[in-house]
Short mmCIF file of C-alpha atoms in Angstrom, two decimals:
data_model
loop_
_atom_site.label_atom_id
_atom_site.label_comp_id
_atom_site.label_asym_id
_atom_site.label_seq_id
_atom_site.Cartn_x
_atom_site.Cartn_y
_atom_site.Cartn_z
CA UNK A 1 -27.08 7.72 51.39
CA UNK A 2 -28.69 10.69 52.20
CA UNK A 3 -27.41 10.87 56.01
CA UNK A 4 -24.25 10.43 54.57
CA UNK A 5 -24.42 13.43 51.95
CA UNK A 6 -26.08 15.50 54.54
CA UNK A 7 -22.99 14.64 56.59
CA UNK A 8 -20.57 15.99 53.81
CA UNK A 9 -22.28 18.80 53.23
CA UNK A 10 -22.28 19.71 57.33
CA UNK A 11 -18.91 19.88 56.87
CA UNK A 12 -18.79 21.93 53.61
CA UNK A 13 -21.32 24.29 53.89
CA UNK A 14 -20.57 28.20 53.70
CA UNK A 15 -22.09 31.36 53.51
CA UNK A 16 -22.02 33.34 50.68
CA UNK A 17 -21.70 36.65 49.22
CA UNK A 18 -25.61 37.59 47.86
CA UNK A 19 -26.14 37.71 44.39
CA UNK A 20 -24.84 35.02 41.42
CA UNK A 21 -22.04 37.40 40.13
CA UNK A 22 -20.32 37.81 43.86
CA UNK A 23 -17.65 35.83 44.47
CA UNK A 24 -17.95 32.52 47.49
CA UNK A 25 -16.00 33.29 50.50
CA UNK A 26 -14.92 31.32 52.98
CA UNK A 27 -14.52 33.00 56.99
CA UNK A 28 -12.47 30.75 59.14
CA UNK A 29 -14.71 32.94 62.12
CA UNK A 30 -17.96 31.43 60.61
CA UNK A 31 -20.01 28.96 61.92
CA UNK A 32 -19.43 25.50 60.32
CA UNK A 33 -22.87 25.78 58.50
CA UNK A 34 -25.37 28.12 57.24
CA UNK A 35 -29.22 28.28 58.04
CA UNK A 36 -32.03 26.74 55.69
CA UNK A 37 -32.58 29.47 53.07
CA UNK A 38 -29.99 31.41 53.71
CA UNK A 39 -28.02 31.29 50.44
CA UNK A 40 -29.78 31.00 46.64
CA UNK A 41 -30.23 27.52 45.05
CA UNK A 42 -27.47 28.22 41.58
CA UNK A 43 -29.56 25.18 40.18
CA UNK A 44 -28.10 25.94 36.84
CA UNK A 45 -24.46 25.94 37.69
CA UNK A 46 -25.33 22.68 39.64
CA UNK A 47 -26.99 21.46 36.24
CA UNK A 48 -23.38 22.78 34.45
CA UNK A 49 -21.70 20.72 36.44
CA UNK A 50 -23.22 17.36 35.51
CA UNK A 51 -23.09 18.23 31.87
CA UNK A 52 -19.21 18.73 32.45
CA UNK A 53 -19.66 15.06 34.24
CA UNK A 54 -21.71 14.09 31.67
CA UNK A 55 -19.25 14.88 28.86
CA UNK A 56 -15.91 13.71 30.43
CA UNK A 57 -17.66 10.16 31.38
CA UNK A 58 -19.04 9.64 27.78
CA UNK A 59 -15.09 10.37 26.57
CA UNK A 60 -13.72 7.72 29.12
CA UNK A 61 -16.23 5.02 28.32
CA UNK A 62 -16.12 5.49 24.10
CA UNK A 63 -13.44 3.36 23.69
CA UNK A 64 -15.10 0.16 25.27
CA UNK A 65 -17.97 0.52 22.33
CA UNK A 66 -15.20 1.46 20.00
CA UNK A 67 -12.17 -0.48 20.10
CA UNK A 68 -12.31 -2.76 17.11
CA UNK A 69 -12.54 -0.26 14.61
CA UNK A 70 -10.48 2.02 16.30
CA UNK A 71 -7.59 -0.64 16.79
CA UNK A 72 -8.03 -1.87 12.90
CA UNK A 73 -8.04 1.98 11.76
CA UNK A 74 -4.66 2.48 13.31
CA UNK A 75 -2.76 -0.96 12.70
CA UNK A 76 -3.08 -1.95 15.94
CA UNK A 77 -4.42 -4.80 18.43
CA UNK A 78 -7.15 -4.73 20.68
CA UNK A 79 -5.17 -5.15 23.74
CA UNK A 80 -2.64 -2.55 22.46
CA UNK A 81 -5.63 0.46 21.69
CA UNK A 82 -6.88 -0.43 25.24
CA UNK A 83 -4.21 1.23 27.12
CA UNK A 84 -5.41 4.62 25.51
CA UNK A 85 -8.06 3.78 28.73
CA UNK A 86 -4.91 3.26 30.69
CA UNK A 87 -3.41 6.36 29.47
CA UNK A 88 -6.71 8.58 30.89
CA UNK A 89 -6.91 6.79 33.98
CA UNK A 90 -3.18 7.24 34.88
CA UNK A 91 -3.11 10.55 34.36
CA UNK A 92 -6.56 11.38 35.84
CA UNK A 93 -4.83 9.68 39.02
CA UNK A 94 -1.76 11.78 39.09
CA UNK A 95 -3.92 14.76 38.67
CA UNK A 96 -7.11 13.98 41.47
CA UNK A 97 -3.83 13.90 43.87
CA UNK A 98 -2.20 17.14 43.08
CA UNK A 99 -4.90 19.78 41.50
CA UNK A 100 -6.39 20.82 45.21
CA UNK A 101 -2.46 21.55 45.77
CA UNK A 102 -1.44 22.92 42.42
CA UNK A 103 -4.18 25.42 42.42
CA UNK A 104 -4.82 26.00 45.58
CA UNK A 105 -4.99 29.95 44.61
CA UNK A 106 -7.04 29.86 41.69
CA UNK A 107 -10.53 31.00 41.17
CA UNK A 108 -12.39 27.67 41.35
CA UNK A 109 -14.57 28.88 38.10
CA UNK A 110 -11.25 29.75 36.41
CA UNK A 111 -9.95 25.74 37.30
CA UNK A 112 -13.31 23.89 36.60
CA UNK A 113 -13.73 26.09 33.08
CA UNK A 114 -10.16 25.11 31.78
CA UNK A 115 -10.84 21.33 32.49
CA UNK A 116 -13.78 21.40 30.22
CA UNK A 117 -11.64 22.94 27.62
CA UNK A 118 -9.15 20.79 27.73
CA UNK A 119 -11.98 18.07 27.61
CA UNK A 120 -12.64 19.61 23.92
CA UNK A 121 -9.25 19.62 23.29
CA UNK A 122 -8.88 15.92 24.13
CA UNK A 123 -11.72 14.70 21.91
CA UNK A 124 -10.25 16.73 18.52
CA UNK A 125 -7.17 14.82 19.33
CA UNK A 126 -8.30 12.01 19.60
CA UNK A 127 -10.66 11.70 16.37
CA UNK A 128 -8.02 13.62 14.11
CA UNK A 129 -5.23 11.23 15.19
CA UNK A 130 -3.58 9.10 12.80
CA UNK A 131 -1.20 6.82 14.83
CA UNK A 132 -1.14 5.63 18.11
CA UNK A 133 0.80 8.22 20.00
CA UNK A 134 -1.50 10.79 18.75
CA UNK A 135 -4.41 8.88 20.16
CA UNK A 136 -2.82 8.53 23.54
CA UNK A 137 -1.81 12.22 23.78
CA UNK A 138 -5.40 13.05 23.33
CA UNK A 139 -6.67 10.92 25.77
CA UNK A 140 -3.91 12.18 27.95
CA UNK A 141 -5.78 15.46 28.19
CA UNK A 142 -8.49 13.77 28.90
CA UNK A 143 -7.07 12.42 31.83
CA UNK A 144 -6.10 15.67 33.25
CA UNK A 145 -9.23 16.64 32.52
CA UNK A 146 -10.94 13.72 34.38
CA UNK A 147 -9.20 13.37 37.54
CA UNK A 148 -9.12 17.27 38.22
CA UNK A 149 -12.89 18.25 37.37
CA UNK A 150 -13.68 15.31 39.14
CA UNK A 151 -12.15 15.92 42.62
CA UNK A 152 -13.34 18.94 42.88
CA UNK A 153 -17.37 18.28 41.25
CA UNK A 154 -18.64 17.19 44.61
CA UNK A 155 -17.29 19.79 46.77
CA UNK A 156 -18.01 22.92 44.07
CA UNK A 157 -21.51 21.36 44.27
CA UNK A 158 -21.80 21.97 47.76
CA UNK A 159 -21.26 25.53 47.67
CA UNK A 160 -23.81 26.03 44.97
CA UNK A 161 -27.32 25.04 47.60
CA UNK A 162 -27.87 25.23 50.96
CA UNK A 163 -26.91 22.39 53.09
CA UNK A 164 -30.95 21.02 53.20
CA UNK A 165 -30.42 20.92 49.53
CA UNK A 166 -27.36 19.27 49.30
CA UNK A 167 -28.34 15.24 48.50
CA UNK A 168 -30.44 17.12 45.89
CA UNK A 169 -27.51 18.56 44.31
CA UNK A 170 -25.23 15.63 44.45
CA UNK A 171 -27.60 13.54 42.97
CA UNK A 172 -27.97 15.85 39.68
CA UNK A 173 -24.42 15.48 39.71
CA UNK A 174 -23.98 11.91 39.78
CA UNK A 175 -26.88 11.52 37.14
CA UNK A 176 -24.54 12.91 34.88
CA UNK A 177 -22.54 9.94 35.66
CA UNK A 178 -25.69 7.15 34.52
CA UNK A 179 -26.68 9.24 31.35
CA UNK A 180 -23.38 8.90 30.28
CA UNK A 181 -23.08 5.00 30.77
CA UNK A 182 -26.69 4.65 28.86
CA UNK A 183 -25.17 6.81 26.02
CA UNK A 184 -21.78 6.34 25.30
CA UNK A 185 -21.49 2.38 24.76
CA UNK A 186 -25.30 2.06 22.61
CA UNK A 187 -24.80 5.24 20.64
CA UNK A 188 -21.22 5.11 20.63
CA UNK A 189 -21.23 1.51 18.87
CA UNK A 190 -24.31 2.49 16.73
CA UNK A 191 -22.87 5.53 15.16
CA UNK A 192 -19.52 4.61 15.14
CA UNK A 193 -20.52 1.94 12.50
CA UNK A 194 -22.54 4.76 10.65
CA UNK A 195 -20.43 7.12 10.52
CA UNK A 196 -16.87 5.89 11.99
CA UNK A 197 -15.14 6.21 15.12
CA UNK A 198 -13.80 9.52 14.42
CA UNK A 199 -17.55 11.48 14.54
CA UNK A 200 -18.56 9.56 17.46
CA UNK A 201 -15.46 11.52 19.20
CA UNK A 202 -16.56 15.21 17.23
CA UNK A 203 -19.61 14.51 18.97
CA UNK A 204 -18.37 14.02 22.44
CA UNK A 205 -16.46 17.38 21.49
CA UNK A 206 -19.67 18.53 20.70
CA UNK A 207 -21.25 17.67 24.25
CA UNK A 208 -17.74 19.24 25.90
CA UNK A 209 -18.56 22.66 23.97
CA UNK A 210 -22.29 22.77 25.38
CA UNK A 211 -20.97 22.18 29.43
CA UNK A 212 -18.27 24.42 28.99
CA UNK A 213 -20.88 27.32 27.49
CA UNK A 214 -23.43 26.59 30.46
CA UNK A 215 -20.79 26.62 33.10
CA UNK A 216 -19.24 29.94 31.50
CA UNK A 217 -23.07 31.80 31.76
CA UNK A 218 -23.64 29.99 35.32
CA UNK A 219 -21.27 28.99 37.74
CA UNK A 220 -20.40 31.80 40.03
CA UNK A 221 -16.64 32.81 41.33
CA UNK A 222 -15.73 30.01 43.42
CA UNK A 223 -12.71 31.69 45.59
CA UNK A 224 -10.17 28.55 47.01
CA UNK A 225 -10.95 27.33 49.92
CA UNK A 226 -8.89 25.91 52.92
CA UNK A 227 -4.82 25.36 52.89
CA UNK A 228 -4.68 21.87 50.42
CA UNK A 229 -1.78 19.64 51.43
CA UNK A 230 -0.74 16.12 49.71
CA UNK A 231 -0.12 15.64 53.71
CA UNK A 232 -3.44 15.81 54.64
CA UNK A 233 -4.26 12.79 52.17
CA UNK A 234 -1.73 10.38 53.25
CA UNK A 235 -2.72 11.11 56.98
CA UNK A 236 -6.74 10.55 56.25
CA UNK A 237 -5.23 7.29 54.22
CA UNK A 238 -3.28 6.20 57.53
CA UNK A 239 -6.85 6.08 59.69
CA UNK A 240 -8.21 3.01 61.00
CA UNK A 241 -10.33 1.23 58.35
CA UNK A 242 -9.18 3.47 55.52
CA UNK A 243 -6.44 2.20 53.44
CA UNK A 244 -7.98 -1.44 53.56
CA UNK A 245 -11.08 0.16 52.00
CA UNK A 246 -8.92 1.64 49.12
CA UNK A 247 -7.19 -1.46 48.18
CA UNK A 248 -11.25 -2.58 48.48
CA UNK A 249 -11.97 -0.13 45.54
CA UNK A 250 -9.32 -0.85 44.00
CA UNK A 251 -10.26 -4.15 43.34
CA UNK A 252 -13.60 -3.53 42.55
CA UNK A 253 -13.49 -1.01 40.05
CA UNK A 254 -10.18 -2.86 38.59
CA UNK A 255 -12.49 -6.17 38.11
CA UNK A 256 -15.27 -3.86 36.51
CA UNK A 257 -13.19 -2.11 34.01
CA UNK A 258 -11.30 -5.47 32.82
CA UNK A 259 -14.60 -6.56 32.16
CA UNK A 260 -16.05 -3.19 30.38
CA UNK A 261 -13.33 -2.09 28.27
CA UNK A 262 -13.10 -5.46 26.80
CA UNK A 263 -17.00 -6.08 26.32
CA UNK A 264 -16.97 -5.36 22.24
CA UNK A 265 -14.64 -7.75 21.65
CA UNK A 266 -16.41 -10.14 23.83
CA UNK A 267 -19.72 -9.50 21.72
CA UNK A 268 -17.75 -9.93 18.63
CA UNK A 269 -15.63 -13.46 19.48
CA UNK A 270 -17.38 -15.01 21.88
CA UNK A 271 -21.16 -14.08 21.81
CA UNK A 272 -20.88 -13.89 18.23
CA UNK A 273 -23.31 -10.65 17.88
CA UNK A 274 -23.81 -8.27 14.85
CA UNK A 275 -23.68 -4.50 15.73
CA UNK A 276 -27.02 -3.58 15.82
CA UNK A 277 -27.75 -6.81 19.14
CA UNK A 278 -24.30 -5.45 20.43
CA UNK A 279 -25.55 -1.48 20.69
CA UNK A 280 -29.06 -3.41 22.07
CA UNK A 281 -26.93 -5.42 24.58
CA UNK A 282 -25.53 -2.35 25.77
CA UNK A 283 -27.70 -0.07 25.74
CA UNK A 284 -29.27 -2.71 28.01
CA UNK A 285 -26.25 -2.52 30.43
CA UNK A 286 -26.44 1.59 30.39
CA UNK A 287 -30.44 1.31 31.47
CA UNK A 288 -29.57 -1.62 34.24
CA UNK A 289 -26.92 0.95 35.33
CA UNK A 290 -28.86 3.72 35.53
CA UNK A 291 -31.43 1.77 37.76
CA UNK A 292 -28.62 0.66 40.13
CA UNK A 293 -27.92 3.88 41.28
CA UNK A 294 -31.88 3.77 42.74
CA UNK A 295 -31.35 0.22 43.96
CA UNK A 296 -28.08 1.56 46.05
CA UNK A 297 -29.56 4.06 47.39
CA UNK A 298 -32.51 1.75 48.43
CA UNK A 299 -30.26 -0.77 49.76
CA UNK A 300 -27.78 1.22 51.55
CA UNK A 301 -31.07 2.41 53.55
CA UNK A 302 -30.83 -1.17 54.95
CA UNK A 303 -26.73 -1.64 54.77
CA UNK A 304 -24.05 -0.20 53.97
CA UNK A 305 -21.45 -2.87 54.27
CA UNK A 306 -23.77 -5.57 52.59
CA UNK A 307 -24.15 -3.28 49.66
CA UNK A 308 -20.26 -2.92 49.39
CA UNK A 309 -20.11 -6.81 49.34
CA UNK A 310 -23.45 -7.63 47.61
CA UNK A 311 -22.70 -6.15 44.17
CA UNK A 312 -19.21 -7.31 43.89
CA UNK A 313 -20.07 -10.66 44.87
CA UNK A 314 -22.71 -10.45 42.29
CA UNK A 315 -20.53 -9.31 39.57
CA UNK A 316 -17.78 -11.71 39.77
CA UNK A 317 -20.33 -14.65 39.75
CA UNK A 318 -21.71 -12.97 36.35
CA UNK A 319 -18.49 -12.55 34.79
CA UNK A 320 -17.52 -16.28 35.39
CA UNK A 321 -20.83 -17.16 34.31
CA UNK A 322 -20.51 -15.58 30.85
CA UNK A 323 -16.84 -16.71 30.50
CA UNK A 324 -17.98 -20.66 30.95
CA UNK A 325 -21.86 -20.21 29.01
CA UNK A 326 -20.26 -19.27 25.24
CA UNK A 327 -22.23 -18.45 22.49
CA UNK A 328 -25.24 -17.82 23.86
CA UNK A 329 -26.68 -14.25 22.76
CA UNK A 330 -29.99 -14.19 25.05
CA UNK A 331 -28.59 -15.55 28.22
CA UNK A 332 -25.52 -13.10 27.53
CA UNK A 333 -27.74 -10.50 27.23
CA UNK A 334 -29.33 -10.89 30.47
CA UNK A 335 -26.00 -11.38 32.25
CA UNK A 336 -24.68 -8.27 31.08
CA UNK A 337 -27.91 -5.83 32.04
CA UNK A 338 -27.72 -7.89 35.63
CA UNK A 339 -23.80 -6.69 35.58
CA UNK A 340 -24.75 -3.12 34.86
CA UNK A 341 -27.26 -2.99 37.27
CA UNK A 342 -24.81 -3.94 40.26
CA UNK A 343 -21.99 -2.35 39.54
CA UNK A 344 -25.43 0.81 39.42
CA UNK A 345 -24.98 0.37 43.61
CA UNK A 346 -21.13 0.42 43.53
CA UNK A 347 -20.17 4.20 43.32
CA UNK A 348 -23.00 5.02 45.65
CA UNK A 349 -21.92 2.90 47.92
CA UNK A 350 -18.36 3.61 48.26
CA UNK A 351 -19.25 7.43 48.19
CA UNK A 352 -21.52 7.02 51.15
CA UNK A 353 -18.40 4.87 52.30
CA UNK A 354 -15.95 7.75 52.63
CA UNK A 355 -18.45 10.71 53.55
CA UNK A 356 -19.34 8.13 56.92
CA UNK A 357 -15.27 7.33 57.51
CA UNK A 358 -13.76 10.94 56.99
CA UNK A 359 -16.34 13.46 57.41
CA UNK A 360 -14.10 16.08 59.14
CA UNK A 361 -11.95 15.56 55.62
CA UNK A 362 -14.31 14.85 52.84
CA UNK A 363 -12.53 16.44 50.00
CA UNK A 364 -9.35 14.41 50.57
CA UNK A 365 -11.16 11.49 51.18
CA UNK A 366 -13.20 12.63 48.02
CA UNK A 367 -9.75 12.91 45.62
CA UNK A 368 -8.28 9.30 47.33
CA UNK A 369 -11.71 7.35 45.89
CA UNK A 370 -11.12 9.38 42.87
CA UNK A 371 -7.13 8.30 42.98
CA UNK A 372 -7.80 5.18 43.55
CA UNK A 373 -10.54 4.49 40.94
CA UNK A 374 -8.48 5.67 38.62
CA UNK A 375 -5.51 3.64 39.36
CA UNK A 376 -8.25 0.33 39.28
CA UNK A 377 -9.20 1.75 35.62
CA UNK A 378 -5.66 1.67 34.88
CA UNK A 379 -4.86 -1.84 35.94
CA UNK A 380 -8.19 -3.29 34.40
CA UNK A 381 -7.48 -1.91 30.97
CA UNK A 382 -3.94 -2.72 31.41
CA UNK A 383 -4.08 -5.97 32.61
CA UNK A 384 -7.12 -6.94 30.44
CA UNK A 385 -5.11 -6.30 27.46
CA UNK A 386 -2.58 -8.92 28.13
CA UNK A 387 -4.93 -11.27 29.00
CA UNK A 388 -7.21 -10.32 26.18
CA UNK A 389 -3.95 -10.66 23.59
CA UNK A 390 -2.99 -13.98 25.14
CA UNK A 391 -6.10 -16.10 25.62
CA UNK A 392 -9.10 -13.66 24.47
CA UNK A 393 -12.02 -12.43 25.99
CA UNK A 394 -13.16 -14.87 27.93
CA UNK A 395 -9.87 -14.55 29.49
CA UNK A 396 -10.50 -11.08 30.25
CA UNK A 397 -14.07 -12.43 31.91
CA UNK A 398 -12.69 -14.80 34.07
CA UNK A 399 -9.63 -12.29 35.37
CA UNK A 400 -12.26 -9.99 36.70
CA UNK A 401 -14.43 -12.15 37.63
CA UNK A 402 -11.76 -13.96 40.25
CA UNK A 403 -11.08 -10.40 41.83
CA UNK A 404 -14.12 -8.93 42.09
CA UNK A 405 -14.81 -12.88 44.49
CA UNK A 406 -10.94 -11.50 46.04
CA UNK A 407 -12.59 -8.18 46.71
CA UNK A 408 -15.62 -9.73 48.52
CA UNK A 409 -13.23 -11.42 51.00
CA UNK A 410 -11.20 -8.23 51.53
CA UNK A 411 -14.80 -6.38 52.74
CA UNK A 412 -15.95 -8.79 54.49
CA UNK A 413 -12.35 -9.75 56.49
CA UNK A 414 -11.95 -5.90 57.24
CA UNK A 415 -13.93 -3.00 55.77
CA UNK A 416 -16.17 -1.15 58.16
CA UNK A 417 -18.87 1.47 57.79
CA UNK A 418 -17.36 3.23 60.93
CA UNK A 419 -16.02 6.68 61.32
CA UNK A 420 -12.04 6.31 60.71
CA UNK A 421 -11.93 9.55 63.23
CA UNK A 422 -8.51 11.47 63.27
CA UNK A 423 -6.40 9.83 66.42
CA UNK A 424 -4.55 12.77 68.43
#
């Protein structure tokens, strides 16, 4: 993983103006990287950034800790209050594949500073709304939010170190990503049965207004960089070995969200738990997470493209497994940390994927994972909810279970860790 991020960052490195309050400029004349040392560590704005992460991940995942009462307190099914996850994740698609283009001139502090207030925006929506609609609209702007703060979180990072500090950086960053899985399902389920759904969302609005203060006092200007074209990411999608790794993700990430956005209701019918074993069982799956991302990076030491199929192979045998066991709290339990801590490899891995297959393009390969996974969230909470509101959880279980196994036979058949270089 590291080879991989010091590969990316190769690429992305650039020299900058002295002192935090200059702006980042970019010379097409200057060499392709900068020398150890010679621009200043921004360690806080890189520490801004993952609270912005940090926030916008605990938003998306809420609703898989909160959907009963959330469904009941609107008059509304299960199924039908998941698609306010396929809302987010269908906007946060459109928007990963257009915001390099649409603001292309804009001050990248300016850009990164409005997502986080329309992050604030989105939760106040969201825990004042009274219907339907109203919920969707809010996670709408959450969506926007998402996909655009996303795409451009590993790249800003970049700029903020020099290049020997780069894997450093990043993995701040993406630790934003595992605090947020250990917090939002546990403390989401816990309080929302305190205090109701609606404060768990305040709060989250809470954690938006704290990133978007220590990005205001921290990140420097960030002036655009490079001429952003929706061309570019349809030709880095045409390369050898590159769209059959998307539909790869795809998969993936559709088989893990089917399964995670329908896990309280799982708890509820089939497991049979009360709330305080269901925030235990998750906060289980947030810990197992959070270790993953140590066992990917330990494993993709050894292999990349066992890692890709490793943890998806391992997942779909879980989720079969807790489809067919039942009632069974302790062996549930177990299942469900063993999930969290595979699907821990699986955004390391694919990450590591992309910066090997497109490193003379790793921002558009960069927004195409983020496309993609947001398209997967989209069809996992989509399709999920039919299943779920036709034959139940276990429904949901076996679904993604059966194409996480279809996923394993698409890596294995095709996907390569080789460079997809650009063909003349």
């Amino acid at each position: 993983m590291s080879e991989a991020l010091q590969s990316a960052s190769t690429l992305d490195a650039i020299e900058p103006d002295r002192g935090p309050n200059r702006a980042f400029r970019d010379d097409p004349a200057a060499p392709a990287t900068s020398a150890p040392g010679s621009q200043n560590a921004l360690w806080g704005a890189v520490v801004s950034m993952m609270l912005g992460v940090f926030g916008l991940v605990t938003a998306e995942f809420l609703p898989a800790s909160l959907l009963t009462p959330m469904a009941r307190d609107l008059g509304v099914t299960e199924g039908v209050a998941g698609q306010a996850v396929t809302a987010t994740a269908t906007v946060a698609l459109i928007t990963s594949l257009l915001v390099a283009t649409a603001t292309r001139r804009l001050d990248r502090r300016i850009v990164l500073l409005a997502f986080s207030i329309l992050l604030i925006a989105s939760n106040l929506l969201v825990a004042s709304a009274s219907s339907l609609p109203a919920l969707i609209a809010g996670r709408v702007l959450l969506g926007i939010a998402l996909g655009g703060f996303w795409t451009m979180s590993a790249a800003t990072v970049m700029r903020l170190v020099p290049e020997a500090l780069v894997p450093r950086a990043l993995s701040i960053l993406f630790s934003g990503v595992s605090a947020a899985t250990v917090f939002a399902a546990p403390v989401g389920s816990y309080v929302g049965d305190i205090a109701g759904w609606r404060a768990v969302f305040l709060m989250a609005a809470g954690l938006g207004a704290l990133a978007l203060v220590v990005q205001f006092t921290t990140l420097p200007r960030l002036e655009p960089r490079g001429h952003a074209r929706l061309r570019t990411l349809w030709e880095v999608l045409m390369r050898p070995q590159i769209g059959l790794g998307m539909i790869a993700v795809t998969l993936v990430f559709t088989g893990h969200f089917a399964f995670f956005t329908y896990i309280r209701p799982f708890l509820e019918t089939v497991t049979g738990v009360g709330i305080s074993t269901m925030s235990a069982i998750l906060l289980g799956f947030g810990i197992a997470n959070f270790l993953g991302t140590f066992l990917g990076g330990f494993l993709l030491e050894r292999s990349l493209r066992l890692t890709l199929a490793a943890m998806p192979l391992a997942m779909g045998v879980l989720g079969l497994m807790l489809a067919g066991l039942g009632s069974a709290p302790a062996a549930d339990t177990v299942l469900i940390a063993l999930w969290g801590l595979a699907f821990g490899a699986v955004p390391v891995a694919w990450t590591a994927w992309i910066t090997r297959a497109v490193p003379d393009e790793t921002e558009s390969g960069t927004a195409l994972i983020v496309a993609v996974i947001q398209l997967a969230i989209a069809l996992g909470a989509a399709g999920g909810g039919t299943i779920f509101d036709v034959s139940g959880a276990s429904g949901v279980f076996v679904a993604a279970g059966l194409v996480l196994l279809l996923a394993v036979l698409l890596i294995l058949a095709g996907v390569r860790s080789r460079l997809a270089t650009a063909t003349a």
